[in-house]
Amino acid sequence: MENNNLMDEVAKILQKSNKQTVKQKKIIEVAIATFAEKGYSNTSTSEIAKKAGVAEGTIFKHYGTKENLLLAIMVPFLKEFFPTMADELIGELMDDERSFEDFLRAFLINRITFLSENREIFQVVIKEMIYKEELRNELFPYISKVATERLIKVIEIFKQRGDIKDISNESIIKMLSTVIGGFFVSNLVFLNKHSVSEKEIEEVVLFILNGLGQFH
């Protein structure tokens, strides 16, 4: 993704959608623009309603809460564009010279930068997935499938180079998902940090290498 502001990226593809009514589309357009400009927490439903030229009750009628309004924006976007985002990321980070250690470090730095700049959105989506089983069942298997398909290709490359132990891909993916996913969520959601230090990233890299890396 060329732009780290996720709302700006969402706005680019909104015009392709014909699934909302005219009124709903206007609410979504205004919400995206305002979230991008002011941040999620600094945007109120009353402000969105005023800019969209609708009653605040109309937003509550269609979406219920500000959290649900954000999910109405993010869930379709993630389901349509997550594969492309994943392919772009892998293409950006992989090359013939990069070791598994360098790949891990570059991946963590890249994703921490992206998630930090979209921290409020990430927090809402993760918290809603934790507490809403229906949303969790809709998003998690899909994201997991897309990520797994691409990770297996990356893992096989580093296995062939001798950078990763020859253990099952399933075990490797479980380890990476648990460690990296836990690192992102614990720091940016539960601890509510605005950023993560280079030292913390380096500790995660070394932790994973001690479990997966080949040392000669």
Tab-separated table of C-alpha atoms in Angstrom:
chain	number	residue	atom	x	y	z
A	1	MET	CA	0.000	0.000	0.000
A	2	GLU	CA	1.424	3.343	-1.006
A	3	ASN	CA	-0.328	5.208	1.812
A	4	ASN	CA	-0.157	4.110	5.448
A	5	ASN	CA	-3.452	5.872	6.257
A	6	LEU	CA	-5.923	3.031	5.883
A	7	MET	CA	-8.917	5.353	5.659
A	8	ASP	CA	-7.389	7.069	2.636
A	9	GLU	CA	-6.980	3.693	0.945
A	10	VAL	CA	-10.575	2.753	1.767
A	11	ALA	CA	-11.813	6.026	0.297
A	12	LYS	CA	-10.146	5.226	-3.028
A	13	ILE	CA	-12.218	2.083	-3.539
A	14	LEU	CA	-15.508	3.234	-2.012
A	15	GLN	CA	-16.802	4.546	-5.328
A	16	LYS	CA	-16.750	0.995	-6.715
A	17	SER	CA	-19.357	-0.180	-4.205
A	18	ASN	CA	-23.032	-0.160	-5.063
A	19	LYS	CA	-24.239	-2.140	-2.064
A	20	GLN	CA	-25.489	0.802	0.041
A	21	THR	CA	-28.385	3.160	-0.367
A	22	VAL	CA	-27.547	6.727	-1.375
A	23	LYS	CA	-27.984	7.852	2.236
A	24	GLN	CA	-25.813	5.035	3.618
A	25	LYS	CA	-23.127	5.704	1.032
A	26	LYS	CA	-23.037	9.366	2.047
A	27	ILE	CA	-22.713	8.416	5.732
A	28	ILE	CA	-19.850	6.027	4.893
A	29	GLU	CA	-18.093	8.614	2.724
A	30	VAL	CA	-18.279	11.255	5.454
A	31	ALA	CA	-17.237	8.779	8.170
A	32	ILE	CA	-14.171	7.685	6.195
A	33	ALA	CA	-13.115	11.265	5.456
A	34	THR	CA	-13.616	12.377	9.063
A	35	PHE	CA	-11.906	9.329	10.575
A	36	ALA	CA	-8.935	9.965	8.257
A	37	GLU	CA	-8.780	13.663	9.101
A	38	LYS	CA	-9.450	13.675	12.856
A	39	GLY	CA	-8.955	10.088	14.002
A	40	TYR	CA	-11.561	7.611	15.144
A	41	SER	CA	-11.795	8.644	18.802
A	42	ASN	CA	-12.043	12.352	17.948
A	43	THR	CA	-14.983	11.800	15.596
A	44	SER	CA	-18.561	11.691	16.911
A	45	THR	CA	-21.653	10.239	15.267
A	46	SER	CA	-23.333	13.643	15.614
A	47	GLU	CA	-20.528	15.247	13.597
A	48	ILE	CA	-20.784	12.557	10.912
A	49	ALA	CA	-24.557	13.006	10.761
A	50	LYS	CA	-24.264	16.786	10.407
A	51	LYS	CA	-21.717	16.568	7.599
A	52	ALA	CA	-23.724	13.856	5.841
A	53	GLY	CA	-26.933	15.876	6.080
A	54	VAL	CA	-28.836	13.218	8.017
A	55	ALA	CA	-30.240	12.875	11.512
A	56	GLU	CA	-27.969	11.182	14.046
A	57	GLY	CA	-30.789	8.707	14.563
A	58	THR	CA	-30.352	7.577	10.957
A	59	ILE	CA	-26.825	6.434	11.775
A	60	PHE	CA	-28.064	4.569	14.842
A	61	LYS	CA	-30.851	3.016	12.774
A	62	HIS	CA	-28.472	1.652	10.140
A	63	TYR	CA	-25.404	0.896	12.271
A	64	GLY	CA	-26.303	1.043	15.969
A	65	THR	CA	-22.949	2.350	17.237
A	66	LYS	CA	-19.855	4.162	15.990
A	67	GLU	CA	-17.974	0.870	16.344
A	68	ASN	CA	-20.458	-0.856	14.041
A	69	LEU	CA	-20.167	2.012	11.558
A	70	LEU	CA	-16.407	1.494	11.415
A	71	LEU	CA	-16.887	-2.250	10.982
A	72	ALA	CA	-19.346	-1.596	8.151
A	73	ILE	CA	-16.472	0.210	6.447
A	74	MET	CA	-13.616	-2.134	7.339
A	75	VAL	CA	-15.075	-5.645	7.003
A	76	PRO	CA	-15.978	-5.402	3.283
A	77	PHE	CA	-12.671	-3.642	2.614
A	78	LEU	CA	-10.635	-6.353	4.357
A	79	LYS	CA	-12.520	-9.182	2.670
A	80	GLU	CA	-11.972	-7.680	-0.778
A	81	PHE	CA	-8.488	-6.219	-0.494
A	82	PHE	CA	-6.624	-8.241	2.170
A	83	PRO	CA	-5.229	-10.689	-0.447
A	84	THR	CA	-3.869	-7.803	-2.535
A	85	MET	CA	-2.414	-6.120	0.544
A	86	ALA	CA	-0.723	-9.377	1.576
A	87	ASP	CA	0.713	-9.951	-1.914
A	88	GLU	CA	2.071	-6.401	-2.058
A	89	LEU	CA	3.698	-6.788	1.356
A	90	ILE	CA	5.369	-10.101	0.499
A	91	GLY	CA	6.527	-8.727	-2.847
A	92	GLU	CA	8.022	-5.704	-1.112
A	93	LEU	CA	9.868	-7.671	1.575
A	94	MET	CA	11.116	-10.758	-0.276
A	95	ASP	CA	14.277	-10.849	-2.371
A	96	ASP	CA	17.029	-13.342	-3.194
A	97	GLU	CA	19.529	-11.814	-0.775
A	98	ARG	CA	17.351	-11.373	2.307
A	99	SER	CA	17.781	-13.907	5.112
A	100	PHE	CA	14.944	-15.175	7.276
A	101	GLU	CA	16.220	-12.972	10.104
A	102	ASP	CA	16.243	-9.906	7.865
A	103	PHE	CA	12.781	-10.779	6.521
A	104	LEU	CA	11.376	-11.082	10.040
A	105	ARG	CA	12.872	-7.776	11.108
A	106	ALA	CA	11.642	-5.975	7.990
A	107	PHE	CA	8.169	-7.501	8.360
A	108	LEU	CA	7.837	-6.470	12.012
A	109	ILE	CA	9.058	-2.924	11.368
A	110	ASN	CA	6.750	-2.562	8.357
A	111	ARG	CA	3.639	-3.842	10.111
A	112	ILE	CA	4.304	-1.987	13.372
A	113	THR	CA	4.619	1.245	11.399
A	114	PHE	CA	1.393	0.543	9.517
A	115	LEU	CA	-0.602	-0.592	12.569
A	116	SER	CA	0.695	2.273	14.729
A	117	GLU	CA	-0.519	4.793	12.156
A	118	ASN	CA	-3.909	3.049	12.109
A	119	ARG	CA	-3.906	2.116	15.791
A	120	GLU	CA	-7.466	3.209	16.637
A	121	ILE	CA	-8.941	1.273	13.728
A	122	PHE	CA	-6.859	-1.800	14.594
A	123	GLN	CA	-7.966	-1.569	18.231
A	124	VAL	CA	-11.668	-1.406	17.370
A	125	VAL	CA	-11.525	-4.296	14.893
A	126	ILE	CA	-9.568	-6.547	17.271
A	127	LYS	CA	-11.725	-5.748	20.312
A	128	GLU	CA	-14.939	-6.287	18.334
A	129	MET	CA	-13.598	-9.623	17.047
A	130	ILE	CA	-12.827	-10.683	20.618
A	131	TYR	CA	-16.308	-9.909	21.909
A	132	LYS	CA	-18.434	-10.655	18.824
A	133	GLU	CA	-18.414	-14.318	17.849
A	134	GLU	CA	-20.264	-13.666	14.588
A	135	LEU	CA	-17.649	-11.148	13.446
A	136	ARG	CA	-14.822	-13.405	14.605
A	137	ASN	CA	-16.262	-16.333	12.650
A	138	GLU	CA	-16.643	-14.151	9.569
A	139	LEU	CA	-13.205	-12.535	9.508
A	140	PHE	CA	-10.721	-14.796	11.292
A	141	PRO	CA	-10.963	-17.918	9.073
A	142	TYR	CA	-10.761	-15.784	5.945
A	143	ILE	CA	-7.749	-13.754	7.090
A	144	SER	CA	-6.070	-16.914	8.378
A	145	LYS	CA	-6.568	-18.711	5.044
A	146	VAL	CA	-5.211	-15.812	2.980
A	147	ALA	CA	-2.208	-15.317	5.262
A	148	THR	CA	-1.438	-19.059	5.493
A	149	GLU	CA	-1.399	-19.540	1.723
A	150	ARG	CA	1.206	-16.812	1.346
A	151	LEU	CA	3.252	-17.699	4.419
A	152	ILE	CA	3.696	-21.287	3.240
A	153	LYS	CA	5.371	-20.041	0.052
A	154	VAL	CA	7.697	-17.803	2.079
A	155	ILE	CA	8.506	-20.586	4.553
A	156	GLU	CA	9.354	-23.032	1.755
A	157	ILE	CA	11.776	-20.527	0.229
A	158	PHE	CA	13.633	-20.078	3.515
A	159	LYS	CA	13.624	-23.834	4.149
A	160	GLN	CA	15.292	-24.365	0.774
A	161	ARG	CA	17.883	-21.740	1.677
A	162	GLY	CA	18.561	-23.534	4.956
A	163	ASP	CA	17.363	-20.631	7.113
A	164	ILE	CA	14.460	-22.461	8.778
A	165	LYS	CA	14.347	-25.862	10.479
A	166	ASP	CA	12.665	-28.633	8.528
A	167	ILE	CA	9.551	-28.950	10.658
A	168	SER	CA	5.935	-28.901	9.489
A	169	ASN	CA	4.656	-25.703	7.921
A	170	GLU	CA	1.609	-25.917	10.172
A	171	SER	CA	3.794	-25.820	13.292
A	172	ILE	CA	5.825	-22.907	11.944
A	173	ILE	CA	2.721	-20.893	11.082
A	174	LYS	CA	1.216	-21.539	14.521
A	175	MET	CA	4.405	-20.307	16.185
A	176	LEU	CA	4.700	-17.214	13.992
A	177	SER	CA	0.997	-16.361	14.351
A	178	THR	CA	1.056	-16.750	18.126
A	179	VAL	CA	4.245	-14.776	18.713
A	180	ILE	CA	3.772	-12.018	16.128
A	181	GLY	CA	-0.002	-11.703	16.523
A	182	GLY	CA	0.374	-11.608	20.296
A	183	PHE	CA	3.128	-9.006	19.987
A	184	PHE	CA	0.962	-6.698	17.872
A	185	VAL	CA	-2.226	-7.097	19.908
A	186	SER	CA	-0.635	-6.897	23.357
A	187	ASN	CA	1.343	-3.751	22.537
A	188	LEU	CA	-1.093	-1.789	20.372
A	189	VAL	CA	-4.434	-2.938	21.814
A	190	PHE	CA	-4.123	-4.057	25.424
A	191	LEU	CA	-1.133	-1.901	26.418
A	192	ASN	CA	-2.390	0.885	24.117
A	193	LYS	CA	1.107	1.899	22.996
A	194	HIS	CA	1.488	4.385	20.184
A	195	SER	CA	4.663	2.710	18.951
A	196	VAL	CA	7.058	-0.139	19.693
A	197	SER	CA	10.798	0.296	20.257
A	198	GLU	CA	13.525	-1.212	18.069
A	199	LYS	CA	14.728	-3.122	21.132
A	200	GLU	CA	11.337	-4.805	21.540
A	201	ILE	CA	11.262	-5.737	17.855
A	202	GLU	CA	14.773	-7.168	18.093
A	203	GLU	CA	13.766	-9.277	21.093
A	204	VAL	CA	10.885	-10.802	19.120
A	205	VAL	CA	13.171	-11.522	16.150
A	206	LEU	CA	15.668	-13.322	18.395
A	207	PHE	CA	12.900	-15.212	20.200
A	208	ILE	CA	11.552	-16.573	16.902
A	209	LEU	CA	15.040	-17.383	15.586
A	210	ASN	CA	15.786	-19.414	18.702
A	211	GLY	CA	12.774	-21.562	17.868
A	212	LEU	CA	12.961	-21.720	14.063
A	213	GLY	CA	16.344	-20.530	12.890
A	214	GLN	CA	19.184	-22.768	11.751
A	215	PHE	CA	22.376	-22.075	13.625
A	216	HIS	CA	25.610	-23.482	12.223
